[in-house]
Coordinates of C-alpha atoms in Angstrom, one line a residue:
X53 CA -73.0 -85.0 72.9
X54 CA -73.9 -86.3 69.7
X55 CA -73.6 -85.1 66.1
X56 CA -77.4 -85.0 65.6
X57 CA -78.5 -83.7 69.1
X58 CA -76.0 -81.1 68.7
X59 CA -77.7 -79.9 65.3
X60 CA -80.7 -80.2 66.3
X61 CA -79.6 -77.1 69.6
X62 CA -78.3 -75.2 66.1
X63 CA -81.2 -75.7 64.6
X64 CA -83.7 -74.4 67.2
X65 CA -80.9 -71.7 68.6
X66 CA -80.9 -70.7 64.6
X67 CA -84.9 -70.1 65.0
X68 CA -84.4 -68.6 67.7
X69 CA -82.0 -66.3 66.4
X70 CA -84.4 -65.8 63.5
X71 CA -87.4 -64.5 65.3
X72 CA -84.3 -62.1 67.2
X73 CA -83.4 -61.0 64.0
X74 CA -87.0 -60.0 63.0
X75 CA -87.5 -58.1 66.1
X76 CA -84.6 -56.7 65.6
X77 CA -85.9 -55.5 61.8
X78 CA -89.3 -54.1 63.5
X79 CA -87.3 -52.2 66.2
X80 CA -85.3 -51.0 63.1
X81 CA -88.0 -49.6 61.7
X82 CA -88.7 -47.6 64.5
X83 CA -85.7 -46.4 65.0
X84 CA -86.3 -45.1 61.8
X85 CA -90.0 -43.7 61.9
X86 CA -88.1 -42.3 65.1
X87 CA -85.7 -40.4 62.8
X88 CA -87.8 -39.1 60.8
X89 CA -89.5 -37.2 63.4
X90 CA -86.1 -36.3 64.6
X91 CA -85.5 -34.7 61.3
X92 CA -88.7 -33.1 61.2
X93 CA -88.0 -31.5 64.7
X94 CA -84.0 -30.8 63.4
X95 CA -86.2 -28.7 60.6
X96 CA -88.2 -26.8 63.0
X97 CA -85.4 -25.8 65.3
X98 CA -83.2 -24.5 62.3
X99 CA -84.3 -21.0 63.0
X100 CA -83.6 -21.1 66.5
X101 CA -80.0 -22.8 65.6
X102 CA -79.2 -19.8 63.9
X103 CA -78.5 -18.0 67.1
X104 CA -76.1 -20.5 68.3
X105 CA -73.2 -19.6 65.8
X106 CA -70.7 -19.8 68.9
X107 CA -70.6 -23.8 68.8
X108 CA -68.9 -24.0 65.4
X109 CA -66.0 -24.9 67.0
X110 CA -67.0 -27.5 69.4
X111 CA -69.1 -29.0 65.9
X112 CA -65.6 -29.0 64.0
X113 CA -64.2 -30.9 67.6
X114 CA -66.8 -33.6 66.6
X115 CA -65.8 -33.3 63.2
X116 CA -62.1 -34.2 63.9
X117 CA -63.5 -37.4 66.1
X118 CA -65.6 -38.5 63.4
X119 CA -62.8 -38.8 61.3
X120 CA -61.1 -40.3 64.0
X121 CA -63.5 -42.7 64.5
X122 CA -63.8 -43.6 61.1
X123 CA -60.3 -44.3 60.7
X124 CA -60.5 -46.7 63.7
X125 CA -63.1 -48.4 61.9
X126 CA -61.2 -48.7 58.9
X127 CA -57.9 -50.0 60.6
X128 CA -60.4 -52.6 62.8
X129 CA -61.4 -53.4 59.9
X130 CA -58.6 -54.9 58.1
X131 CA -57.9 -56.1 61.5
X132 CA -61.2 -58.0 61.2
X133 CA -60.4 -59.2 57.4
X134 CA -56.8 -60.6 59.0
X135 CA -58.6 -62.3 61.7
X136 CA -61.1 -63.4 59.2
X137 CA -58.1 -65.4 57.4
X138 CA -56.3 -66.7 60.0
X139 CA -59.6 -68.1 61.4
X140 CA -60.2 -69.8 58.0
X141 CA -57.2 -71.1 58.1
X142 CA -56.9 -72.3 62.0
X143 CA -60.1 -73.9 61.6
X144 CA -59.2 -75.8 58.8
X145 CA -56.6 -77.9 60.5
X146 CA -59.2 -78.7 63.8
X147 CA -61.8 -80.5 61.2
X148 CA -61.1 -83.6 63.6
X149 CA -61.5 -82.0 66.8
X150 CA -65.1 -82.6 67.9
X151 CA -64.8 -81.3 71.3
X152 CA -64.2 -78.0 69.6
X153 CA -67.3 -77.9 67.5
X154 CA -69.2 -78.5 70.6
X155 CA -67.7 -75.6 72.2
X156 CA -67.9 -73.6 69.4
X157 CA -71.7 -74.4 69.6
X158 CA -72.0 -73.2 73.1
X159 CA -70.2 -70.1 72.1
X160 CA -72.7 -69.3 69.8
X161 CA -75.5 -70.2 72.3
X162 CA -73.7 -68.2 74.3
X163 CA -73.3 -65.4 72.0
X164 CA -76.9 -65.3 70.8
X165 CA -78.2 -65.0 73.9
X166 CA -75.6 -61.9 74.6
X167 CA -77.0 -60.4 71.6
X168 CA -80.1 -60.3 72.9
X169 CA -79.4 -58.8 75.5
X170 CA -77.3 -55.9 74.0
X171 CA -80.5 -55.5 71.9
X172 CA -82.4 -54.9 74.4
X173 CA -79.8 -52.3 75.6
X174 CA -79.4 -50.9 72.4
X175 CA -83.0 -50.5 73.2
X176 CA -82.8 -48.6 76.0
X177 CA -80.0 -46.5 74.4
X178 CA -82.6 -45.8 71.6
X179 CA -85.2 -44.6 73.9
X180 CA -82.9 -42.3 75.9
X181 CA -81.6 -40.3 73.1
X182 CA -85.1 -40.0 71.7
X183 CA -86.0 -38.4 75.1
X184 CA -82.5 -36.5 74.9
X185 CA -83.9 -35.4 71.4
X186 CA -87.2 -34.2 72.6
X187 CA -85.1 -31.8 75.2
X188 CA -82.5 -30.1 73.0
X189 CA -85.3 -27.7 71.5
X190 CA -82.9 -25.1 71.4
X191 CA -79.9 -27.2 69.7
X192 CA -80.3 -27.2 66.1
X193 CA -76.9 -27.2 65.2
X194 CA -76.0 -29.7 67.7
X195 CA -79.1 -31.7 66.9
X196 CA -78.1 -31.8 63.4
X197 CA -74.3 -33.1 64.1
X198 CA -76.4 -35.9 66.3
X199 CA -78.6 -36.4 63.9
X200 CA -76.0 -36.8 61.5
X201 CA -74.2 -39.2 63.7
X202 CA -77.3 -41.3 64.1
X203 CA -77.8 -41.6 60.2
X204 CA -74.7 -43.0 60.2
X205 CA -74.8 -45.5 62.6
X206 CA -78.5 -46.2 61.5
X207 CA -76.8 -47.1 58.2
X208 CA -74.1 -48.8 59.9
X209 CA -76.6 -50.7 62.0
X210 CA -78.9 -51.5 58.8
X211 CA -75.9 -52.8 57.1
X212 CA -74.9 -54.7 59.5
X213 CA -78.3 -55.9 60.2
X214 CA -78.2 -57.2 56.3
X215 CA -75.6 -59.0 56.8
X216 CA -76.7 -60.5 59.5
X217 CA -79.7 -61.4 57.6
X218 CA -77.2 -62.8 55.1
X219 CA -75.3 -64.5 58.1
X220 CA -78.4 -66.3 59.1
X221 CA -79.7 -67.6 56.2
X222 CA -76.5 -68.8 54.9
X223 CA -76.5 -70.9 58.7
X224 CA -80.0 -71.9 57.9
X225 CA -78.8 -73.5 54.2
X226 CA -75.2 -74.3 55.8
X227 CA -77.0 -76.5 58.8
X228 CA -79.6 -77.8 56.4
X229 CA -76.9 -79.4 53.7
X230 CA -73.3 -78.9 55.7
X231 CA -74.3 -79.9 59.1
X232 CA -70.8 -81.1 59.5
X233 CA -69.1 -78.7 57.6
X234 CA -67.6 -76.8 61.1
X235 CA -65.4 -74.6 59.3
X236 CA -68.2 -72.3 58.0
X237 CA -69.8 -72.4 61.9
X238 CA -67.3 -71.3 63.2
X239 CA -66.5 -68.3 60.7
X240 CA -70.4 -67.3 61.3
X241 CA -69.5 -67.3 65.1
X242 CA -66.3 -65.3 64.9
X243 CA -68.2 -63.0 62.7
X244 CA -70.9 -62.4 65.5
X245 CA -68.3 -62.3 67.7
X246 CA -66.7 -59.6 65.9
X247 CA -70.1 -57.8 65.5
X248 CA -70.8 -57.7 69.2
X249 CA -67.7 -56.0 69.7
X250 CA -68.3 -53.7 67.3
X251 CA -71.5 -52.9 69.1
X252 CA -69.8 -52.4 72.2
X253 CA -68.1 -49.8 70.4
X254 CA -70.4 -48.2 69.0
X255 CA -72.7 -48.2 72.3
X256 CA -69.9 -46.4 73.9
X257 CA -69.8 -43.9 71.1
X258 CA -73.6 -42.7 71.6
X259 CA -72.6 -42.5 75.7
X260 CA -70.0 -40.1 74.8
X261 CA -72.3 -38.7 72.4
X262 CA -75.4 -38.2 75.3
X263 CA -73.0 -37.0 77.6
X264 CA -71.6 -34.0 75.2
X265 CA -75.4 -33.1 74.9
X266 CA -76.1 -32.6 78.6
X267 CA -72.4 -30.3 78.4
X268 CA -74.4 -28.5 75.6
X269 CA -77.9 -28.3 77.7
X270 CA -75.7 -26.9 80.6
X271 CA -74.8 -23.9 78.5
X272 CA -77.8 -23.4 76.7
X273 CA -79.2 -23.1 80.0
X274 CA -76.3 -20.6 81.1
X275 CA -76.8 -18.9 78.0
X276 CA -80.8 -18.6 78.7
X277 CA -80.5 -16.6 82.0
X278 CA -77.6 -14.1 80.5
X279 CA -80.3 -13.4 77.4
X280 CA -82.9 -13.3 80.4
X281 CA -80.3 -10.4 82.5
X282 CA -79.4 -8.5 78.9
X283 CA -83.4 -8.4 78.6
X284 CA -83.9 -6.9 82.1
X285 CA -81.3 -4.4 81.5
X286 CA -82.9 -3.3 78.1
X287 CA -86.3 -2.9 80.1
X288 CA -84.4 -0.7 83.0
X289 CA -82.5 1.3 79.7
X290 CA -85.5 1.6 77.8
X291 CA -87.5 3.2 81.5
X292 CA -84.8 5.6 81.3
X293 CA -85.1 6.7 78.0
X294 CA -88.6 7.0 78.3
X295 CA -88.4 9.2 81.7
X296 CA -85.5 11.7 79.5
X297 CA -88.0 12.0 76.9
X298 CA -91.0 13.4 79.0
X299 CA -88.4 15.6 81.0
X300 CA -87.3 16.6 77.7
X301 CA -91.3 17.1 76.3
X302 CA -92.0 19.2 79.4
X303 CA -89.0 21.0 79.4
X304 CA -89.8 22.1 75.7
X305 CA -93.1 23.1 76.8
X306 CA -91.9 24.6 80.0
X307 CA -89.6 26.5 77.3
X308 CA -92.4 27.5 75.0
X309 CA -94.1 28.9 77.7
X310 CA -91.5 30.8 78.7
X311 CA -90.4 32.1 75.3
X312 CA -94.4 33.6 74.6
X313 CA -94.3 34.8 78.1
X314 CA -91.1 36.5 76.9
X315 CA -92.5 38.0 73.5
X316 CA -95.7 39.1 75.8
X317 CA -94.0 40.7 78.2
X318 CA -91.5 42.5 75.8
X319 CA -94.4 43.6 73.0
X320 CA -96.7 45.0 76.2
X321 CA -93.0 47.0 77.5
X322 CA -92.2 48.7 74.3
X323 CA -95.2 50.9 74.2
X324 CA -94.9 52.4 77.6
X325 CA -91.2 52.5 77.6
X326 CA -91.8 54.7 74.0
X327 CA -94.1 57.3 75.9
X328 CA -91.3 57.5 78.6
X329 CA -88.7 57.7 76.8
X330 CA -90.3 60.7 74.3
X331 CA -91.1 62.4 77.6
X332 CA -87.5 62.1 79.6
X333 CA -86.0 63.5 76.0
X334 CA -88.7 66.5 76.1
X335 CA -87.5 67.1 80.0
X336 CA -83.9 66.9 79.2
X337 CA -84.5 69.5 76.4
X338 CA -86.6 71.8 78.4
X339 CA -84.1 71.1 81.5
X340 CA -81.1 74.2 81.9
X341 CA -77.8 71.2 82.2
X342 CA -76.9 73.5 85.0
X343 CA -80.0 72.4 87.2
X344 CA -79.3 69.9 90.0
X345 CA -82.1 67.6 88.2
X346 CA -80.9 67.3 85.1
X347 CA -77.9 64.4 86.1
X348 CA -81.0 62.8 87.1
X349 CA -82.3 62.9 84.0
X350 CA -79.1 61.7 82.1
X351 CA -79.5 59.2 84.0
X352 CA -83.1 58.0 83.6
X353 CA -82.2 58.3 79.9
X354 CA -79.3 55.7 80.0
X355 CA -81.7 53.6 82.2
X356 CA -84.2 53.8 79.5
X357 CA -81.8 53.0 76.8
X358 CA -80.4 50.0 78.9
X359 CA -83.9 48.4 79.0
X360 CA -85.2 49.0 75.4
X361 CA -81.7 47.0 74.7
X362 CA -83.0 44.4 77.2
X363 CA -86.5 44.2 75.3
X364 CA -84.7 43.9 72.0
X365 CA -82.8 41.0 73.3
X366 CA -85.4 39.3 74.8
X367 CA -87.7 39.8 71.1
X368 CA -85.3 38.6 69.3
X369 CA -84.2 35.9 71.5
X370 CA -88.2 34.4 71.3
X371 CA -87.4 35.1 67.6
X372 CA -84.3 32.5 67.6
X373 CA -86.2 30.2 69.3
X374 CA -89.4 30.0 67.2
X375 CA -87.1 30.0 64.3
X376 CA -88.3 33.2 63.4
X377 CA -85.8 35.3 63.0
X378 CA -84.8 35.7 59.6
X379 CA -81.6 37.5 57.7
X380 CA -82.1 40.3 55.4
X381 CA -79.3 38.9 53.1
X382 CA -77.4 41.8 51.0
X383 CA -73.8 42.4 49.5
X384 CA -72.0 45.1 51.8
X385 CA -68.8 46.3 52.5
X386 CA -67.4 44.2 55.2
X387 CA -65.7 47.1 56.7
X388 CA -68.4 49.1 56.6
X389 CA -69.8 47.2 59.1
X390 CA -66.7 46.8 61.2
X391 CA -66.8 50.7 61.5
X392 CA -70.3 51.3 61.8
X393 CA -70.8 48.7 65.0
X394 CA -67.0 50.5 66.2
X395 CA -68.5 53.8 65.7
X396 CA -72.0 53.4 67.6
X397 CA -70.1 51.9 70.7
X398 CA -67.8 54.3 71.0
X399 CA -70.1 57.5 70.9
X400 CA -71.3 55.9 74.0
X401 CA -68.1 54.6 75.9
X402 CA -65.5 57.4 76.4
X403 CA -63.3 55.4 78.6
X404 CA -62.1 53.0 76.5
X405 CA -60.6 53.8 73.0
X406 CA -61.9 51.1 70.7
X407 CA -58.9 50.6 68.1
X408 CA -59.3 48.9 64.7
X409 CA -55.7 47.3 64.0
X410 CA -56.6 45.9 60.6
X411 CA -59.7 45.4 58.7
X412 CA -60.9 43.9 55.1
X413 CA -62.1 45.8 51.6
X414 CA -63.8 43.1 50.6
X415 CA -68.3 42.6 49.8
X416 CA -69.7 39.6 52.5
X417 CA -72.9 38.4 51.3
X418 CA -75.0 38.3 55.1
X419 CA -77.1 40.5 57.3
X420 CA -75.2 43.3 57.5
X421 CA -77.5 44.9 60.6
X422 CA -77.4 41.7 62.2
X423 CA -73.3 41.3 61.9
X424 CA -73.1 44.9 63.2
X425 CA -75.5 43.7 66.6
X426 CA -73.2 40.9 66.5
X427 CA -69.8 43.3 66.9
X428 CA -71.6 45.9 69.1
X429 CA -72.5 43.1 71.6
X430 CA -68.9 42.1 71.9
X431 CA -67.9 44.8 72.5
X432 CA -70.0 46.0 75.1
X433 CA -69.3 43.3 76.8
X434 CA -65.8 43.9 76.0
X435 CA -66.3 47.3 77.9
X436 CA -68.3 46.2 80.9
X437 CA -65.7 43.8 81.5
X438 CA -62.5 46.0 81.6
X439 CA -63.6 48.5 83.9
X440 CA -59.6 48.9 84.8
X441 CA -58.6 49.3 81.1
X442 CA -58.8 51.6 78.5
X443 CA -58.6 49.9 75.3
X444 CA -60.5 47.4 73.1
X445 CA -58.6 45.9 69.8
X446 CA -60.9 44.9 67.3
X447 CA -59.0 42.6 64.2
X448 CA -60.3 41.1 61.0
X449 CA -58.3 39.0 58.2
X450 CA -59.0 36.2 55.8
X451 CA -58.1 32.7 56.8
X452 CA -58.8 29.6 54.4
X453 CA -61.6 31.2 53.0
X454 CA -63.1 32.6 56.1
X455 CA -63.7 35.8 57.9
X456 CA -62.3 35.6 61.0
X457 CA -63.2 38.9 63.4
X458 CA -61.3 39.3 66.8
X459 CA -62.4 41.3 69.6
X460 CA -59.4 41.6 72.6
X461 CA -60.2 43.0 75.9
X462 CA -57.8 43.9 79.1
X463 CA -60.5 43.0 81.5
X464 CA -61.1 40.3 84.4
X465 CA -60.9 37.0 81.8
X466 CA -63.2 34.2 82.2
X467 CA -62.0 30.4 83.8
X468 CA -61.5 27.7 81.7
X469 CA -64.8 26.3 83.5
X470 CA -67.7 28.7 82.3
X471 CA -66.5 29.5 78.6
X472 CA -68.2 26.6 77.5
X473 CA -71.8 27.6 78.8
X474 CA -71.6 31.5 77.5
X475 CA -73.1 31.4 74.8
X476 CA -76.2 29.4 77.0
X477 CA -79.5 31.7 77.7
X478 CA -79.6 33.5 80.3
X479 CA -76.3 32.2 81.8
X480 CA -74.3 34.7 83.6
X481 CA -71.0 33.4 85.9
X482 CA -71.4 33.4 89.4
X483 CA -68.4 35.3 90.5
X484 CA -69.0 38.6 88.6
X485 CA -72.9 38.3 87.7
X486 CA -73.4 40.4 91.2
X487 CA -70.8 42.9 90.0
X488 CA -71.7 43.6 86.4
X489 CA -75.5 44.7 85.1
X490 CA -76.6 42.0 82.4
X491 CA -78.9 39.2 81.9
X492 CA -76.7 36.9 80.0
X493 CA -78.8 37.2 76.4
X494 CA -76.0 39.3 73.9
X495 CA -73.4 36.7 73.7
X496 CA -76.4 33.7 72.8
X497 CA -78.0 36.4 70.6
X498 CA -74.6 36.9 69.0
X499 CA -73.6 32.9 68.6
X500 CA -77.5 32.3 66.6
X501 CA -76.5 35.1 64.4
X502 CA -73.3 33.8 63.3
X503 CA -74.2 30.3 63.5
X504 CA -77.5 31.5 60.9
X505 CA -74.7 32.7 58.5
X506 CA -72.9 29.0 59.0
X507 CA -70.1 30.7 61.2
X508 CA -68.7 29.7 64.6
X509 CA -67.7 31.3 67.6
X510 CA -64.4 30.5 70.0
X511 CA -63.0 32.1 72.9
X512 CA -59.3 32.2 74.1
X513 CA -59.3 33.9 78.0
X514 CA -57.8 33.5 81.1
X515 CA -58.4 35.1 84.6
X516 CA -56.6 38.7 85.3
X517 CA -55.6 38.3 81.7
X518 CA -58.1 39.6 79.3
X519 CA -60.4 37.9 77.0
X520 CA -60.5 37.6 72.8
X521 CA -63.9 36.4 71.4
X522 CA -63.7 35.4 67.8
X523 CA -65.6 34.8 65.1
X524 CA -66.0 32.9 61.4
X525 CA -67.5 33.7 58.8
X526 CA -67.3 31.3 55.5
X527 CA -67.3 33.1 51.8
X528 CA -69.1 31.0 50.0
X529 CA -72.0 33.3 49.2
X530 CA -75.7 32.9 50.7
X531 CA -78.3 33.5 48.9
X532 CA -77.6 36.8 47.4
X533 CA -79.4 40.5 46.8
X534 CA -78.3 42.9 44.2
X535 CA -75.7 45.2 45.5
X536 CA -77.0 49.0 45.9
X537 CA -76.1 51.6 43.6

């Protein structure tokens, strides 16, 4: 082959490589129009990005390779400045060898018509991630480390598109003036040689790349259906809390209704019970104690006296729970109302002997009518209970800054089970309700009181052992009434 034939194949496989080149430019420019849109989509999904926190560290994984990477390029790099020089200086000394420049002809023949082809792939390549792109909706950070990636290597590509630009012209001059000038052939082929590889490369790079996005689809998916369960459960939770709060709307009604039936019932009893009780007093006046009847009438009294206690419970229990009740607040002896509540038990209870071990000279700012129903419900209880003793202990001392009043019993004791629900409405336990007369209202009467003057309630018992109900009272003063004269 012949000098002239042989750049006349340059020339047309330069033109060639030309019209290549401004494909390759157009298809550039797509890619880029193609990024933009990318970008725009990377802007939409930012908000939805924001939930996938999680991935930071597989982003600072592709962090690490990128820098990775980029060394690599650096080192192959100055690999390909090396080559670069020893190819100058190889080709230098083979200025004679003809066979050579025909082969290095062929081999960039050869090589364009490789580049085309990896065009075309890079084509492809270019197309898949676009379609890759359109399905990672959800991937916003992801999507931006891609996009990031594909900046760069759109930079890398127009770069190296420029020089090839560069490249081709300087042929175009170099086979115009220097058709025999080999040296600078050959350095334009080892160049393209060089640039191929790095394509290679850098194709295998964006596989790597579209493969760690289909990992990241995978658990985007994974991560859908557990958001999809968490939303099924909150649905099912949200039933149930629904369901309590009509139970607990028609239970407050249920308990309305019952608390005016209550009030009814005990405001149409007190009338009556008035007219009986003025007329069992006038018969057990007018009645000789020596007559068989009158027992009978004692009797009928106590009765009486046991249910206006039962309608004064149940009054002021509707009264607690309309928020009615209210305290008459005054400054009062404490022990005055110790020995007042001691006094009006004992009158009635000779059995037991009610001892005060140690009271308190001091003025409590409360309700001291409502502290003394407090006292005399415990203890009756206390009495009801012990039906085999014959002494109640009552105690009261100051203890960082409270009041704290005991009442101690000998009586059956109460399991560790039912002292939480005594101070419940209406709640009596099982064992002993059959035994002892009671509807289970004084010791919840007695815990609103207490709680009304910001005290509390406790209860140390055990059964066969005996029972001590206490109770605080804080000093800091309520609202307070001038003390009488």
């Amino acid at each position: 082959m012949d000098t002239k034939s042989l750049t006349a194949q340059l020339i047309i496989a330069n033109q060639e490589k030309a019209k290549f080149e401004a494909k390759l430019i157009l298809a550039n420019i797509e890619l880029d129009l193609q990024n933009e849109e990318k970008l725009k989509r990377a802007a939409e999904l930012i908000i939805a990005n924001k939930e996938l926190d999680f991935q930071n560290e597989e982003k600072g994984k592709r962090a690490a390779e990128l820098i990775l990477a980029n060394k690599e390029l650096i080192f192959q790099n100055s690999e390909k400045e090396k080559r670069a020089a020893e190819l100058v200086i190889a080709y230098t000394q083979l200025d004679v060898q003809n066979r050579e420049r025909e082969k290095r002809a062929a081999e960039l023949i050869l090589a364009n018509t490789e580049l085309i082809f990896q065009n075309q792939e890079k084509e492809k390549r270019a197309a898949e991630l676009i379609l890759a792109n359109k399905e990672l909706v959800f991937q916003n950070q992801e999507k931006e480390k891609r996009a990031a990636e594909l900046r760069i290597a759109n930079q890398e590509l127009l770069y190296q598109n420029e020089e090839k630009e560069k490249r081709a012209n300087e042929l175009v001059i170099a086979n115009k003036k220097l058709v025999f000038e080999n040296q600078e052939k050959v350095k334009r082929a080892a160049e393209l040689i060089i640039a191929n590889i790095e394509l290679d490369y850098q194709d295998g790079e964006k596989e790597k790349r579209a493969e760690e996005l289909i990992i990241a689809l995978k658990e985007l998916d994974f991560q859908d259906e557990e958001r999809g369960k968490r939303a099924a459960e909150l649905i099912i939770a949200n039933r149930e809390v629904l369901v309590q709060k009509q139970e607990k709307e028609r239970r407050a009604v249920a308990e309305a209704k019952k608390d005016e039936f209550f009030n009814m019932v005990s405001h149409e009893f007190k009338t009556p019970l008035t007219n009986i009780k003025a007329i069992n007093q006038l018969l057990e006046l007018k009645t000789n104690k020596a007559d068989n009847i009158y027992p009978f009438i004692i009797n009928a009294n106590n009765s009486i006296k046991r249910l206006e206690k039962l309608i004064e419970d149940l009054l002021d229990v509707t009264k607690i729970n309309s928020g009615q009740i209210d305290l008459n607040i005054t400054a009062f002896h404490f022990s005055d109302a110790l020995t007042n509540a001691i006094t009006s038990v004992q009158l009635i209870s000779h059995k037991h002997n009610i001892l005060l071990e140690n009271t308190i000279d001091l003025i409590y700012t409360g309700d001291q009518f409502r502290i003394e129903q407090v006292l005399i419900n415990l203890l009756n209880n206390a009495i009801k209970y012990s039906p085999d003793a014959n002494q109640v202990i009552v105690k009261a001392k100051i203890d960082s800054n409270n009041i704290i009043v005991q009442v101690q019993d000998f009586g059956i004791g109460i399991a560790a089970a039912d002292i939480d629900q005594l101070f419940q409405r209406f709640y009596r336990v099982s064992k002993t309700a059959m035994n002892y007369q009671g509807v289970g209202l004084g010791l919840y009467i007695a815990s609103e009181i207490v709680k009304k003057h910001q005290g509390t309630f406790s209860i140390e018992s055990a059964p066969g052992k005996g029972s001590s109900f206490f109770f605080s009272l804080p000093l800091t003063p309520l609202p307070v009434a001038p003390l009488p004269n």
